[in-house]
């Protein structure tokens, strides 16, 4: 009986494979993982809450729905994906992109300007930040589009344009047409029609996924244990990739750990605790380390005495040994912040000029300096070695942190230990992360922790969190967050830090950008509105028994951080990686 | 509630001294000395509550040794002319105390004879003692011990060694210290939950049965409602809405969810008691609700109530740990549940040196629950003579 | 050893009020059970309705945080997170309530807040069968095993087998199910490597085509083995102990003595008299324990990554997906209430004494 069934199955599978014969699918299988949305919520929408963005993450989405280009952090150059040529127009009023002549959707139809236009019509309704820089998108010809700047041309806009995923007009044409009508009718965001369309876009689930990348999948292959993406022959990269299918296991760190150990999973982007990394190594599994481009920052609520005193904040920066803190955050998967500027340490030399970098205070761990600052601020040590102010009050505050984020809670507990040893009186309070985030936004905290910086090569974006994201300037509904005042007198002149951050990366002049970013970095470095404790690294298992061709550690591709510029995207597309079996 | 303190030691010594003095006064030296030891330990471990309870119980035991029953001339060892059939309040209190002491002694005897039950009792005592007296011997390690990092090690986990019998956890802290300290809040909260549930159940049950009418209707419907909705999902949902800031709130919540079973039993018992003449008489004499509960209902149901109390303690402990392990409620160290949660998120399951961080609390929870079960099962036998006799 | 003794209520004499149809109807046991269940279900629905409007964390904000952690800017995240609710939180509360009850009455549980408009009904339909399957199988097996062992050791009371099984049962009964689950993962998964815990996730092996084939069914059972094993380990003990004490007390009843005196064969006594009467109280407990096991399944399914309703409920709670949470909680509650009602009716049918009890002192 069983044999017949096996035979039957074999026949069914053969029948399934035969039609794909125009070009042979490569044989290997990539064994990855992503915590995709489980069925039945799982859908194939590009703009739905449980669609491609949630299901494939940044890494695997780029293999299905390609953007124009891939960014290399080591060189600052873009590599072609969907586009073949790109650049500012000569008069710098627009950005021009030419789509690769061979680019096709998985149904065999070409990728054209119409697809880009449809994408951006929907993007306008979705409130994309590209529209902060551009006013319209127009087709020059079938394969060329121009993004017309509304104001200054911008390198930030360039990145936004080149990294945006382009969707197929075949699926989204109707919605795009409605969007164009609404915009043409002069309706705005507050109109009912706009809201209705936004809601429809968010709910539209195409039946078939039209892929521009070399892989695609159907809902049938999505299971609650794993999903499988199949190779398709019509992409520009279909000839170069070495994997015939991409198998993604569902689940987060805890779930995938045994799979990595048993070799069922070859590569994973999850954050594994230090101890698990050791287990991987002893099981003979190689590791690659790439930047994660964010880390935990100690947040102050600036209405809370004494954190409104700049010397106290500086003293705290001196009093925390950040290397120790990094180790307790994520073992070797984190390193103490060096420059304390609000800019990722790797990027400091690129985004700031030499002079500024030299002038930055590195707050190297020094309890004496810290004590000196405390005394300047009017504090003295009492009999029990705790700091008290003139009225004899100790610094008795509460530190809220998200209990279930092992890395942030490790960073927090260690920061509290170190500060208490220095003479503070901090109580720890671990809450569910949703409550911590809500409390930070509401300003209902004294000390807390959240991430700083992000994986973008621009100073503006790196400065954004937490000083804008969790401050009154970035919040709605009258929430105050950290309540760090962005307009103040600095060195004898009034500055508006909010505007300074927003303008840090505008324009095309890299030198001028460095200077503007430098001004912001200097102020953050001096005032310490938050303490960037450390930067996290992504230590990712890479089982070389299953994957061949992994570049060695010195390869510049590993400078790309996890996220939209994850090295794996490029290594798979280029065919650098292949199945070792 | 549980935990040593110098005040507790003083209280314990005072209570023990009183017990000893009573023993000497009544010429019952051996029970007096036992009383001294028990009271001192209880007072030291659980402060005023433990001291007073122990003093009360031990005093009753000592009195029961010395007490000569004057009530019944036939069984009494007193001479006939000494028998006085009228009884003052003091005498009646004395008699009741002696009776109670006698019950304690008989029950203790039955408990010691019952092997499983005695093991359970020892287990429960062990965990209570560990929570109370552990801090005398083992220091709690709350903060990370970075200095224990072995050169080049990627994590601070360490396998058990002579210095750290259960190894080190992900922050380099002694697992043993967390096992010892991690039960206290759980145990205290569970006991509080059990007491709250018992109090509510006895009160509501008696009220419902004695008042009848709409009071009965409402209370019974409420009990029925709470009994029918599935507890653990309800707990999850409630925990996601309520922000718990204090363990006592958890205790009250568990108390609120666990009174109905006992309440129904109390109600049925009171209903059947009501039919009996003396209760009706007491009711007719307007002796009051409290009198009926304390004199008639409670003594009749003491075994059932005790068993139910332990059952609620177990349910509460189960739920408390489960909520923490799932990360639904705020995590506050030290706590066995937090150890399991952190062990899971730190990948302790998959490595030999780290596994003790999870095995420690897992075994502690399992053993404590098991002791409670064994203890409560034998309590039934101890209190229930029909079962004791072998059927 | 016995289970907790429930003092039996004293049945009051039926009080008939002829002419009052309602009164007669109310006196009908089945009718009362039915009404009670309906009232409980109504109370649960109202309770969840109130609950969802008391929520502390704003799901929209949580969604925005999730999106921003994914790399979106605030504006984009805010735009995408809007329209999460399918009800208007600003409408008058009574209006919302009527609307909600109306939808429920049509069997519409609304849409998942975070699931991009996926109906909660379809989510439940996806996950419920697996919980029913694993919990049902576990319950059935542990009931059969437990009652069988219980009868055997009741007959062999005091022997080695009795002591051994009673001890093991007490131990298993005492240990919480999630501790058993963790130990299972640890022992058979990580240490002995009998099972690949990672691969056994999910309800069946996705590589096997679903269908009515031996291979597929085998895969279903293979994937359920750890959760079902946990259910069996954690509940069999209590069945053994309950059945033992129930059999023992039945054996002491007069009619058994009479039957023995009449010279009926052992087998006949065992099957017709003891078994039936000893099982009676356990049947009620079986129904009630369905509720208990469904509750326990939350944490067991989470540990074994089994795609059941309990694990889905947990996810809804951690994500603050209130509509899904509400829907799943309702379904669980209703099934438990129904199981209870069923057991009450069953007991009333099996044991006439209950029927005339009128609920007094029940």
Short mmCIF file of N, CA and C in Angstrom, two decimals, chain C residues 42-164:
data_model
loop_
_atom_site.label_atom_id
_atom_site.label_comp_id
_atom_site.label_asym_id
_atom_site.label_seq_id
_atom_site.Cartn_x
_atom_site.Cartn_y
_atom_site.Cartn_z
N UNK C 42 -23.72 34.22 27.42
CA UNK C 42 -24.01 35.65 27.27
C UNK C 42 -23.08 36.48 28.17
N UNK C 43 -22.89 36.00 29.39
CA UNK C 43 -22.02 36.74 30.31
C UNK C 43 -20.60 36.79 29.79
N UNK C 44 -20.14 35.68 29.20
CA UNK C 44 -18.78 35.66 28.68
C UNK C 44 -18.64 36.64 27.52
N UNK C 45 -19.63 36.65 26.63
CA UNK C 45 -19.55 37.58 25.49
C UNK C 45 -19.54 39.02 25.97
N UNK C 46 -20.41 39.32 26.92
CA UNK C 46 -20.44 40.70 27.42
C UNK C 46 -19.12 41.05 28.10
N UNK C 47 -18.62 40.08 28.82
CA UNK C 47 -17.35 40.28 29.51
C UNK C 47 -16.23 40.61 28.52
N UNK C 48 -16.15 39.84 27.45
CA UNK C 48 -15.09 40.11 26.47
C UNK C 48 -15.32 41.45 25.77
N UNK C 49 -16.58 41.77 25.56
CA UNK C 49 -16.88 43.07 24.94
C UNK C 49 -16.34 44.21 25.79
N UNK C 50 -16.59 44.12 27.08
CA UNK C 50 -16.09 45.17 27.98
C UNK C 50 -14.57 45.15 28.01
N UNK C 51 -14.04 43.95 28.07
CA UNK C 51 -12.60 43.78 28.19
C UNK C 51 -11.85 44.46 27.04
N UNK C 52 -12.34 44.25 25.83
CA UNK C 52 -11.64 44.75 24.66
C UNK C 52 -11.60 46.27 24.66
N UNK C 53 -12.54 46.86 25.35
CA UNK C 53 -12.56 48.33 25.39
C UNK C 53 -11.82 48.89 26.61
N UNK C 54 -11.26 47.97 27.40
CA UNK C 54 -10.49 48.41 28.56
C UNK C 54 -9.00 48.31 28.30
N UNK C 55 -8.67 47.90 27.08
CA UNK C 55 -7.27 47.53 26.83
C UNK C 55 -6.31 48.69 27.10
N UNK C 56 -5.18 48.36 27.71
CA UNK C 56 -4.23 49.41 28.05
C UNK C 56 -3.31 49.79 26.88
N UNK C 57 -2.66 48.80 26.28
CA UNK C 57 -1.76 49.10 25.18
C UNK C 57 -2.58 49.38 23.94
N UNK C 58 -2.26 50.43 23.23
CA UNK C 58 -2.98 50.74 22.01
C UNK C 58 -2.44 49.87 20.88
N UNK C 59 -3.29 49.00 20.30
CA UNK C 59 -2.77 48.09 19.27
C UNK C 59 -2.23 48.85 18.05
N UNK C 60 -2.78 50.02 17.78
CA UNK C 60 -2.28 50.78 16.63
C UNK C 60 -0.83 51.20 16.88
N UNK C 61 -0.58 51.69 18.10
CA UNK C 61 0.78 52.09 18.42
C UNK C 61 1.73 50.90 18.37
N UNK C 62 1.26 49.75 18.88
CA UNK C 62 2.11 48.57 18.86
C UNK C 62 2.45 48.19 17.43
N UNK C 63 1.44 48.30 16.59
CA UNK C 63 1.66 47.99 15.18
C UNK C 63 2.69 48.96 14.58
N UNK C 64 2.56 50.23 14.92
CA UNK C 64 3.50 51.23 14.40
C UNK C 64 4.92 50.88 14.85
N UNK C 65 5.06 50.50 16.13
CA UNK C 65 6.39 50.11 16.63
C UNK C 65 6.94 48.93 15.84
N UNK C 66 6.06 47.94 15.61
CA UNK C 66 6.52 46.77 14.86
C UNK C 66 6.99 47.16 13.48
N UNK C 67 6.20 48.02 12.82
CA UNK C 67 6.56 48.43 11.47
C UNK C 67 7.85 49.23 11.47
N UNK C 68 7.99 50.10 12.50
CA UNK C 68 9.20 50.91 12.53
C UNK C 68 10.42 50.06 12.84
N UNK C 69 10.23 49.03 13.66
CA UNK C 69 11.35 48.12 13.90
C UNK C 69 11.75 47.43 12.60
N UNK C 70 10.80 47.38 11.66
CA UNK C 70 11.08 46.76 10.37
C UNK C 70 11.75 47.76 9.43
N UNK C 71 11.88 49.00 9.88
CA UNK C 71 12.63 49.97 9.09
C UNK C 71 11.80 51.04 8.41
N UNK C 72 10.50 51.08 8.68
CA UNK C 72 9.68 52.12 8.06
C UNK C 72 9.80 53.42 8.84
N UNK C 73 9.54 54.54 8.17
CA UNK C 73 9.51 55.80 8.88
C UNK C 73 8.19 55.92 9.61
N UNK C 74 8.12 56.89 10.52
CA UNK C 74 6.92 57.01 11.33
C UNK C 74 5.68 57.25 10.48
N UNK C 75 5.79 58.16 9.51
CA UNK C 75 4.61 58.50 8.69
C UNK C 75 4.09 57.26 7.98
N UNK C 76 5.02 56.51 7.38
CA UNK C 76 4.60 55.32 6.64
C UNK C 76 3.94 54.32 7.57
N UNK C 77 4.57 54.14 8.71
CA UNK C 77 4.04 53.16 9.66
C UNK C 77 2.66 53.59 10.15
N UNK C 78 2.52 54.90 10.40
CA UNK C 78 1.24 55.39 10.91
C UNK C 78 0.16 55.18 9.87
N UNK C 79 0.48 55.49 8.63
CA UNK C 79 -0.47 55.32 7.54
C UNK C 79 -0.92 53.88 7.43
N UNK C 80 0.05 52.98 7.55
CA UNK C 80 -0.27 51.57 7.38
C UNK C 80 -1.04 51.00 8.56
N UNK C 81 -0.77 51.58 9.72
CA UNK C 81 -1.40 51.01 10.91
C UNK C 81 -2.81 51.54 11.12
N UNK C 82 -3.15 52.60 10.39
CA UNK C 82 -4.53 53.12 10.50
C UNK C 82 -5.49 52.07 9.98
N UNK C 83 -6.75 52.23 10.23
CA UNK C 83 -7.79 51.30 9.76
C UNK C 83 -7.62 49.89 10.30
N UNK C 84 -7.00 49.77 11.46
CA UNK C 84 -6.83 48.44 12.03
C UNK C 84 -8.14 47.90 12.57
N UNK C 85 -8.92 48.78 13.16
CA UNK C 85 -10.15 48.34 13.81
C UNK C 85 -11.27 48.21 12.82
N UNK C 86 -12.09 47.21 12.99
CA UNK C 86 -13.29 47.17 12.16
C UNK C 86 -14.49 47.65 12.95
N UNK C 87 -14.26 48.24 14.11
CA UNK C 87 -15.35 48.93 14.78
C UNK C 87 -14.89 50.34 15.10
N UNK C 88 -15.85 51.21 15.33
CA UNK C 88 -15.52 52.60 15.57
C UNK C 88 -15.45 52.83 17.08
N UNK C 89 -14.25 53.01 17.63
CA UNK C 89 -14.13 53.10 19.08
C UNK C 89 -14.80 54.35 19.66
N UNK C 90 -15.22 55.28 18.79
CA UNK C 90 -15.81 56.52 19.32
C UNK C 90 -17.34 56.49 19.36
N UNK C 91 -17.94 55.45 18.78
CA UNK C 91 -19.41 55.37 18.77
C UNK C 91 -19.92 55.15 20.19
N UNK C 92 -21.21 55.49 20.43
CA UNK C 92 -21.76 55.24 21.77
C UNK C 92 -21.66 53.76 22.13
N UNK C 93 -21.37 53.51 23.40
CA UNK C 93 -21.02 52.16 23.82
C UNK C 93 -22.18 51.19 23.61
N UNK C 94 -23.41 51.69 23.81
CA UNK C 94 -24.57 50.81 23.66
C UNK C 94 -24.72 50.38 22.21
N UNK C 95 -24.50 51.35 21.31
CA UNK C 95 -24.59 51.08 19.88
C UNK C 95 -23.57 50.00 19.50
N UNK C 96 -22.35 50.19 20.01
CA UNK C 96 -21.30 49.21 19.73
C UNK C 96 -21.70 47.84 20.23
N UNK C 97 -22.33 47.82 21.41
CA UNK C 97 -22.69 46.55 22.02
C UNK C 97 -23.73 45.82 21.17
N UNK C 98 -24.76 46.59 20.76
CA UNK C 98 -25.81 45.99 19.94
C UNK C 98 -25.22 45.46 18.65
N UNK C 99 -24.35 46.26 18.05
CA UNK C 99 -23.71 45.87 16.80
C UNK C 99 -22.92 44.57 16.98
N UNK C 100 -22.21 44.54 18.09
CA UNK C 100 -21.33 43.41 18.38
C UNK C 100 -22.13 42.12 18.59
N UNK C 101 -23.20 42.24 19.41
CA UNK C 101 -24.03 41.07 19.67
C UNK C 101 -24.70 40.61 18.39
N UNK C 102 -25.14 41.60 17.59
CA UNK C 102 -25.77 41.25 16.32
C UNK C 102 -24.83 40.45 15.44
N UNK C 103 -23.59 40.90 15.35
CA UNK C 103 -22.61 40.20 14.53
C UNK C 103 -22.36 38.79 15.07
N UNK C 104 -22.25 38.71 16.40
CA UNK C 104 -22.01 37.41 17.02
C UNK C 104 -23.13 36.44 16.71
N UNK C 105 -24.35 36.98 16.77
CA UNK C 105 -25.51 36.12 16.55
C UNK C 105 -25.47 35.53 15.15
N UNK C 106 -24.86 36.29 14.21
CA UNK C 106 -24.72 35.76 12.85
C UNK C 106 -23.47 34.92 12.71
N UNK C 107 -22.77 34.71 13.81
CA UNK C 107 -21.57 33.89 13.77
C UNK C 107 -20.36 34.62 13.23
N UNK C 108 -20.44 35.95 13.20
CA UNK C 108 -19.32 36.74 12.67
C UNK C 108 -18.48 37.24 13.84
N UNK C 109 -17.25 36.79 13.91
CA UNK C 109 -16.39 37.19 15.02
C UNK C 109 -15.54 38.40 14.67
N UNK C 110 -15.80 39.00 13.53
CA UNK C 110 -15.03 40.18 13.16
C UNK C 110 -13.73 39.81 12.45
N UNK C 111 -12.92 40.84 12.19
CA UNK C 111 -11.65 40.61 11.51
C UNK C 111 -10.50 40.78 12.48
N UNK C 112 -9.45 40.04 12.22
CA UNK C 112 -8.24 40.17 13.03
C UNK C 112 -7.67 41.58 12.86
N UNK C 113 -7.32 42.22 13.96
CA UNK C 113 -6.81 43.58 13.86
C UNK C 113 -5.50 43.60 13.08
N UNK C 114 -4.63 42.66 13.41
CA UNK C 114 -3.30 42.71 12.83
C UNK C 114 -3.14 41.77 11.64
N UNK C 115 -4.16 41.00 11.37
CA UNK C 115 -4.02 40.01 10.31
C UNK C 115 -4.45 40.50 8.95
N UNK C 116 -4.46 41.82 8.76
CA UNK C 116 -4.80 42.35 7.45
C UNK C 116 -6.20 41.98 7.02
N UNK C 117 -7.15 42.08 7.94
CA UNK C 117 -8.55 41.86 7.57
C UNK C 117 -8.93 40.40 7.45
N UNK C 118 -8.10 39.49 7.92
CA UNK C 118 -8.49 38.08 7.89
C UNK C 118 -9.61 37.86 8.91
N UNK C 119 -10.71 37.21 8.47
CA UNK C 119 -11.79 36.96 9.44
C UNK C 119 -11.31 36.05 10.56
N UNK C 120 -11.71 36.40 11.78
CA UNK C 120 -11.31 35.58 12.92
C UNK C 120 -11.85 34.16 12.77
N UNK C 121 -13.05 34.06 12.16
CA UNK C 121 -13.63 32.73 11.95
C UNK C 121 -12.67 31.80 11.23
N UNK C 122 -12.03 32.33 10.17
CA UNK C 122 -11.17 31.45 9.39
C UNK C 122 -9.91 31.09 10.17
N UNK C 123 -9.46 32.03 11.01
CA UNK C 123 -8.30 31.72 11.85
C UNK C 123 -8.65 30.57 12.79
N UNK C 124 -9.82 30.68 13.41
CA UNK C 124 -10.22 29.64 14.36
C UNK C 124 -10.39 28.30 13.65
N UNK C 125 -11.00 28.35 12.48
CA UNK C 125 -11.20 27.10 11.74
C UNK C 125 -9.88 26.43 11.42
N UNK C 126 -8.85 27.24 11.22
CA UNK C 126 -7.54 26.69 10.87
C UNK C 126 -6.90 25.99 12.07
N UNK C 127 -7.08 26.56 13.24
CA UNK C 127 -6.34 26.06 14.40
C UNK C 127 -7.14 25.11 15.29
N UNK C 128 -8.47 25.30 15.31
CA UNK C 128 -9.29 24.51 16.23
C UNK C 128 -9.15 23.00 16.03
N UNK C 129 -9.20 22.52 14.76
CA UNK C 129 -9.15 21.07 14.58
C UNK C 129 -7.95 20.43 15.24
N UNK C 130 -6.80 21.09 15.20
CA UNK C 130 -5.60 20.47 15.75
C UNK C 130 -5.67 20.41 17.25
N UNK C 131 -6.23 21.44 17.88
CA UNK C 131 -6.39 21.37 19.33
C UNK C 131 -7.37 20.26 19.69
N UNK C 132 -8.49 20.22 18.96
CA UNK C 132 -9.48 19.19 19.25
C UNK C 132 -8.86 17.80 19.08
N UNK C 133 -8.11 17.66 17.99
CA UNK C 133 -7.48 16.36 17.72
C UNK C 133 -6.52 15.97 18.83
N UNK C 134 -5.58 16.85 19.13
CA UNK C 134 -4.54 16.46 20.09
C UNK C 134 -5.11 16.34 21.50
N UNK C 135 -5.91 17.34 21.88
CA UNK C 135 -6.48 17.29 23.22
C UNK C 135 -7.45 16.12 23.35
N UNK C 136 -8.27 15.93 22.31
CA UNK C 136 -9.25 14.84 22.35
C UNK C 136 -8.56 13.50 22.45
N UNK C 137 -7.54 13.32 21.62
CA UNK C 137 -6.81 12.05 21.63
C UNK C 137 -6.16 11.82 22.99
N UNK C 138 -5.52 12.87 23.50
CA UNK C 138 -4.85 12.75 24.79
C UNK C 138 -5.84 12.40 25.89
N UNK C 139 -6.98 13.09 25.85
CA UNK C 139 -7.98 12.88 26.88
C UNK C 139 -8.54 11.46 26.81
N UNK C 140 -8.85 11.05 25.59
CA UNK C 140 -9.44 9.73 25.39
C UNK C 140 -8.48 8.64 25.88
N UNK C 141 -7.23 8.73 25.43
CA UNK C 141 -6.27 7.71 25.80
C UNK C 141 -6.04 7.70 27.31
N UNK C 142 -5.91 8.89 27.89
CA UNK C 142 -5.62 8.90 29.33
C UNK C 142 -6.83 8.41 30.11
N UNK C 143 -8.03 8.69 29.61
CA UNK C 143 -9.24 8.23 30.30
C UNK C 143 -9.31 6.70 30.26
N UNK C 144 -9.10 6.15 29.07
CA UNK C 144 -9.16 4.69 28.93
C UNK C 144 -8.10 4.02 29.81
N UNK C 145 -6.88 4.51 29.65
CA UNK C 145 -5.77 3.95 30.40
C UNK C 145 -6.00 4.10 31.90
N UNK C 146 -6.42 5.30 32.28
CA UNK C 146 -6.59 5.60 33.71
C UNK C 146 -7.67 4.76 34.34
N UNK C 147 -8.85 4.67 33.69
CA UNK C 147 -9.93 3.92 34.32
C UNK C 147 -9.59 2.43 34.37
N UNK C 148 -8.94 1.93 33.31
CA UNK C 148 -8.56 0.53 33.29
C UNK C 148 -7.62 0.21 34.46
N UNK C 149 -6.56 1.01 34.55
CA UNK C 149 -5.60 0.80 35.63
C UNK C 149 -6.28 0.96 36.99
N UNK C 150 -7.17 1.95 37.06
CA UNK C 150 -7.86 2.22 38.33
C UNK C 150 -8.64 1.02 38.80
N UNK C 151 -9.40 0.39 37.90
CA UNK C 151 -10.19 -0.78 38.28
C UNK C 151 -9.26 -1.91 38.71
N UNK C 152 -8.20 -2.11 37.91
CA UNK C 152 -7.29 -3.21 38.22
C UNK C 152 -6.70 -3.07 39.62
N UNK C 153 -6.18 -1.86 39.90
CA UNK C 153 -5.53 -1.73 41.20
C UNK C 153 -6.54 -1.70 42.33
N UNK C 154 -7.78 -1.32 42.04
CA UNK C 154 -8.79 -1.37 43.10
C UNK C 154 -9.04 -2.82 43.50
N UNK C 155 -8.99 -3.70 42.48
CA UNK C 155 -9.20 -5.11 42.78
C UNK C 155 -7.98 -5.74 43.45
N UNK C 156 -6.82 -5.19 43.10
CA UNK C 156 -5.59 -5.74 43.68
C UNK C 156 -5.10 -4.81 44.79
N UNK C 157 -6.00 -4.28 45.55
CA UNK C 157 -5.65 -3.28 46.54
C UNK C 157 -4.62 -3.80 47.53
N UNK C 158 -3.60 -2.96 47.76
CA UNK C 158 -2.59 -3.31 48.75
C UNK C 158 -1.40 -4.04 48.17
N UNK C 159 -1.57 -4.58 46.95
CA UNK C 159 -0.47 -5.31 46.35
C UNK C 159 0.62 -4.39 45.82
N UNK C 160 1.64 -5.03 45.26
CA UNK C 160 2.76 -4.25 44.74
C UNK C 160 2.31 -3.34 43.60
N UNK C 161 1.48 -3.91 42.72
CA UNK C 161 1.00 -3.17 41.56
C UNK C 161 0.25 -1.92 42.01
N UNK C 162 -0.60 -2.12 43.01
CA UNK C 162 -1.38 -1.00 43.54
C UNK C 162 -0.45 0.10 44.03
N UNK C 163 0.49 -0.29 44.88
CA UNK C 163 1.41 0.72 45.43
C UNK C 163 2.18 1.43 44.34
N UNK C 164 2.67 0.63 43.41
CA UNK C 164 3.50 1.20 42.36
C UNK C 164 2.70 2.18 41.52
#
